[in-house]
C-alpha positions in Angstrom: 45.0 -68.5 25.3 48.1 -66.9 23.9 49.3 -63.3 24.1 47.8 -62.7 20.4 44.4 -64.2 20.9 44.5 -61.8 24.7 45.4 -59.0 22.4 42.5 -59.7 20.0 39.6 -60.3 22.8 41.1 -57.0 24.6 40.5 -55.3 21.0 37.3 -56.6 20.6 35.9 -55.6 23.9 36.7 -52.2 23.8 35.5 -51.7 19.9 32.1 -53.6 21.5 32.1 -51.2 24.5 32.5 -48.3 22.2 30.0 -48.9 19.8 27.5 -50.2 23.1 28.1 -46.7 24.6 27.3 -44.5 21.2 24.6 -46.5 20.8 23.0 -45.9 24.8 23.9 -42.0 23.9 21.5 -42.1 20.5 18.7 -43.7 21.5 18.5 -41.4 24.8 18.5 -38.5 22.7 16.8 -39.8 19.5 14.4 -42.6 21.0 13.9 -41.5 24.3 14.1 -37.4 23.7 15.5 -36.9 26.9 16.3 -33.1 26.5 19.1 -34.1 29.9 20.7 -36.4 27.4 24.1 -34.9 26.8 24.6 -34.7 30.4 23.6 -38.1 31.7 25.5 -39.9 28.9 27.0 -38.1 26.5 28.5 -39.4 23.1 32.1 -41.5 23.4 33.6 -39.6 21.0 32.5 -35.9 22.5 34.2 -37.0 25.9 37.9 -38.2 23.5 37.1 -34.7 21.8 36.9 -32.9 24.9 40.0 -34.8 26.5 42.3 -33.6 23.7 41.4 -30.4 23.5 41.5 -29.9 27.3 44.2 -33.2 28.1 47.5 -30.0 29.3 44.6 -29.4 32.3 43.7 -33.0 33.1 47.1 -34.3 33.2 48.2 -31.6 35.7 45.2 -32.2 37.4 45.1 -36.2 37.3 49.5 -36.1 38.5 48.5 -34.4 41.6 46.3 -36.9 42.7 48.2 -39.7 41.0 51.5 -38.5 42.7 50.1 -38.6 46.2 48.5 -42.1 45.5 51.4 -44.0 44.3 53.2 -42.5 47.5 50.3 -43.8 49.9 50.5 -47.1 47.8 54.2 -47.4 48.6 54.0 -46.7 52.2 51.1 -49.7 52.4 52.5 -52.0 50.8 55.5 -51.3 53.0 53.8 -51.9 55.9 51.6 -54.8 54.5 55.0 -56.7 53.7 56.2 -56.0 57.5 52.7 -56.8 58.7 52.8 -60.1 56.9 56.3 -61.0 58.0 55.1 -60.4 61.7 52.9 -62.5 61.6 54.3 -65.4 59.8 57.6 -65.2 62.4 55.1 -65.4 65.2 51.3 -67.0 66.0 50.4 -65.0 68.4 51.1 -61.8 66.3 49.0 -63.5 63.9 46.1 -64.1 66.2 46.4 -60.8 67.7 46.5 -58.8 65.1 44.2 -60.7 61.9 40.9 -60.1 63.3 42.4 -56.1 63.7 43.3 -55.8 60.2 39.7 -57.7 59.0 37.9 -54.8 61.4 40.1 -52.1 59.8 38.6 -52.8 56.8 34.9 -52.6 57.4 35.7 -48.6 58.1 34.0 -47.2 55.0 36.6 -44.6 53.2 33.7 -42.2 52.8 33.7 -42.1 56.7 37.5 -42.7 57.2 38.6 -39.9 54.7 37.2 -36.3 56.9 38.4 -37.6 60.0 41.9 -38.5 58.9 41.5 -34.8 57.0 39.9 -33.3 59.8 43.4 -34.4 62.4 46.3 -33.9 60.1 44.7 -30.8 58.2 46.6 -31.7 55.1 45.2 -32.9 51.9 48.6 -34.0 50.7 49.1 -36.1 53.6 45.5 -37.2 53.8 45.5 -38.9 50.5 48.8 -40.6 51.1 47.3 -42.2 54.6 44.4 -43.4 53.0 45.8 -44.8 50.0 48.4 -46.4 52.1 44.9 -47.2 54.1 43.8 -48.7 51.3 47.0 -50.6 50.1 48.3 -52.3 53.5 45.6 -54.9 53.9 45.3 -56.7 50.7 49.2 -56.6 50.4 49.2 -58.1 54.2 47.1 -60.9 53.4 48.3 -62.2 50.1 51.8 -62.1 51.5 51.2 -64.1 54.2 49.1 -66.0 52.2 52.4 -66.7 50.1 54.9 -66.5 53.6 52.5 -69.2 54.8 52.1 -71.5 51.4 55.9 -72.5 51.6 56.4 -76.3 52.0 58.0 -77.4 55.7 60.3 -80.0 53.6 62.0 -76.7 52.2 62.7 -74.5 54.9 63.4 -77.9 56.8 66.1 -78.5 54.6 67.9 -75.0 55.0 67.5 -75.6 58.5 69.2 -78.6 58.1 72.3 -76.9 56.7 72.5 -74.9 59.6 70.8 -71.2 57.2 68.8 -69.2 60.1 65.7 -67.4 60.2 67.7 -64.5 57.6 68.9 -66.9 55.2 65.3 -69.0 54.8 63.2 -65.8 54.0 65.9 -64.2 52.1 66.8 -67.2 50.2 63.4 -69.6 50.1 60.4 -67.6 51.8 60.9 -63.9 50.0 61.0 -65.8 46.9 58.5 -68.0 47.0 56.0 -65.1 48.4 56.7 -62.2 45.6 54.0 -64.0 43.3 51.4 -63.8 46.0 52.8 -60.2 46.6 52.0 -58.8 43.3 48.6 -60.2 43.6 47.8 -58.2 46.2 49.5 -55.4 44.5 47.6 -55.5 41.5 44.1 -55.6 43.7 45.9 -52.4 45.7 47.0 -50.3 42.9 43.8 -48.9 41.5 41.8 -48.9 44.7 44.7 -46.5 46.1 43.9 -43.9 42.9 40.4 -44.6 43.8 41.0 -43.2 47.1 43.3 -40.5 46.5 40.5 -39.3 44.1 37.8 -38.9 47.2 40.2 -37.5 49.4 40.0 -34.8 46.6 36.8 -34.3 46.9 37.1 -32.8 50.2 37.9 -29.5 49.5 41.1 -29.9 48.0 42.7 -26.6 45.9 44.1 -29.6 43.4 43.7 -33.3 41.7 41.2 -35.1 39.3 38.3 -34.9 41.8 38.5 -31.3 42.4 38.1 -30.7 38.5 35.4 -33.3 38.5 33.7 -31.7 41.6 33.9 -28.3 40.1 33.0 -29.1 36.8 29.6 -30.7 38.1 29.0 -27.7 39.9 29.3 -25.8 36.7 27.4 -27.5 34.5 30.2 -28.5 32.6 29.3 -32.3 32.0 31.8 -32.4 29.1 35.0 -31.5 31.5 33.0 -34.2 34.1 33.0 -37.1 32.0 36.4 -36.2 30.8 37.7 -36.2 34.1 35.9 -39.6 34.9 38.3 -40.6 31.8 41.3 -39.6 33.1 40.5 -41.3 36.7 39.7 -44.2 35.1 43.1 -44.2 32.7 45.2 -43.6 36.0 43.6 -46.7 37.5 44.1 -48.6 34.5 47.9 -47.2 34.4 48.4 -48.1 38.1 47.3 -51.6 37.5 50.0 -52.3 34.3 52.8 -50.7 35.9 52.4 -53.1 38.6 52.2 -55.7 36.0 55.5 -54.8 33.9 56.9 -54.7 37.5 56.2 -58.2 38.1 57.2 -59.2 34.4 60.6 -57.6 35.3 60.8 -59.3 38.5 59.6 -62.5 38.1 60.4 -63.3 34.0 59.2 -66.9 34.9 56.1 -66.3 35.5 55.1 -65.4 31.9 57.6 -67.9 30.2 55.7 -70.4 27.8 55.8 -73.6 29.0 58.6 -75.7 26.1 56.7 -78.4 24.5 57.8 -82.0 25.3 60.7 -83.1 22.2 61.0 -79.7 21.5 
């Protein structure tokens, strides 16, 4: 499938989801009469309304908590990278410290989030940690994933022009991992907004999930489902900037195979 025909499904599916979603919204206030209709699911194009005319708040509000994430999603993919490099250097940092990261993970967010609030007593710094939290692992595992998937032939044959342990990652191992890298990335990058956007929920004075918190509270389902808009548009912008980073890194990855004669 070429970058036109992508283009065209991606058009299609939203135009689908679009009409789907007006649809739901008539026939549970026409068909259904559910007087609560408006706020369980309200029309598509009452939540764009709504975003435009209120987009100055959101933006503000959705850069706070974006901010903060791609900060925590920095550090942890930082540390996932040294993590992974750890381990590949050494079995026995491998073996000691895989079945750590696995448990780390089975810590729901939900649970993790107040304590890491309740010890710093910073919401800034409580969104960073957990989307770094967030980020580390699946960065840590696809790059050793990709640290590990390098043939022995190669890095034999630096070895055998005397290159040391510097020269085979720099040179062979770096490179051969970044693809695996970016996968992880692009599994990390929405999951950290995802997180920041919890932390919010906490009590914070600022972000996305305080506006969506507060506007449940209110009553206000039109600022709500606006605001689930906006979180889902940072999550969506998190994963492509992550992908025209990997574009811009590794070009040959989305080169078109030349056609044999050509």
């Amino acid at each position: 499938m070429n970058k036109k025909e992508k283009r065209q499904v991606g058009i299609v599916w939203i135009i689908g989801i679009a009409v789907f979603w007006e649809l739901l919204s008539f026939l549970l206030e026409h068909a259904f009469h559910d007087s609560m209709a408006s706020a369980k699911l309200p029309y598509l194009h009452t939540i764009v309304s709504t975003w435009f005319e209120n987009w100055d708040m959101l933006l503000v509000a959705g850069a706070v908590t974006f901010s903060r994430a791609a900060i925590g999603f920095a550090l942890g993919a930082a540390v996932g990278i040294i993590l992974a490099v750890i381990m590949s250097l050494s079995k026995t940092a491998e073996r000691i410290a895989f079945p750590y990261l696995i448990i780390s993970q089975m810590i729901p967010v939900l649970g993790l989030a107040p304590i890491i609030f309740n010890i710093v007593r910073d919401m800034d710094l409580s969104r960073i940690m957990i989307a770094a939290y967030i980020t580390f692992f699946p960065v840590s595992v696809n790059m050793l994933s990709g640290l590990k998937s390098v043939e022995q032939e190669k890095k034999d044959l630096l070895f055998s022009i005397a290159a040391n342990k510097f020269k085979i990652y720099a040179k062979l191992m770096f490179p051969f991992s970044l693809s695996f890298l970016f996968t992880g990335l692009k599994i990390a990058a929405p999951m950290s907004v995802t997180a920041s956007i919890l932390v919010d929920m906490l009590g914070s004075k600022s972000g996305i999930g305080v506006k969506m918190l507060y506007s449940l509270y209110s009553n206000s389902t039109d600022i709500f489902w606006a605001s689930v808009m906006t979180s889902a548009l940072m999550g969506i912008i998190s994963f492509y900037l992550v992908v025209l980073a990997e574009r811009i890194l590794l070009p040959w990855q989305t080169m078109k195979p030349r056609e044999e004669g050509v």
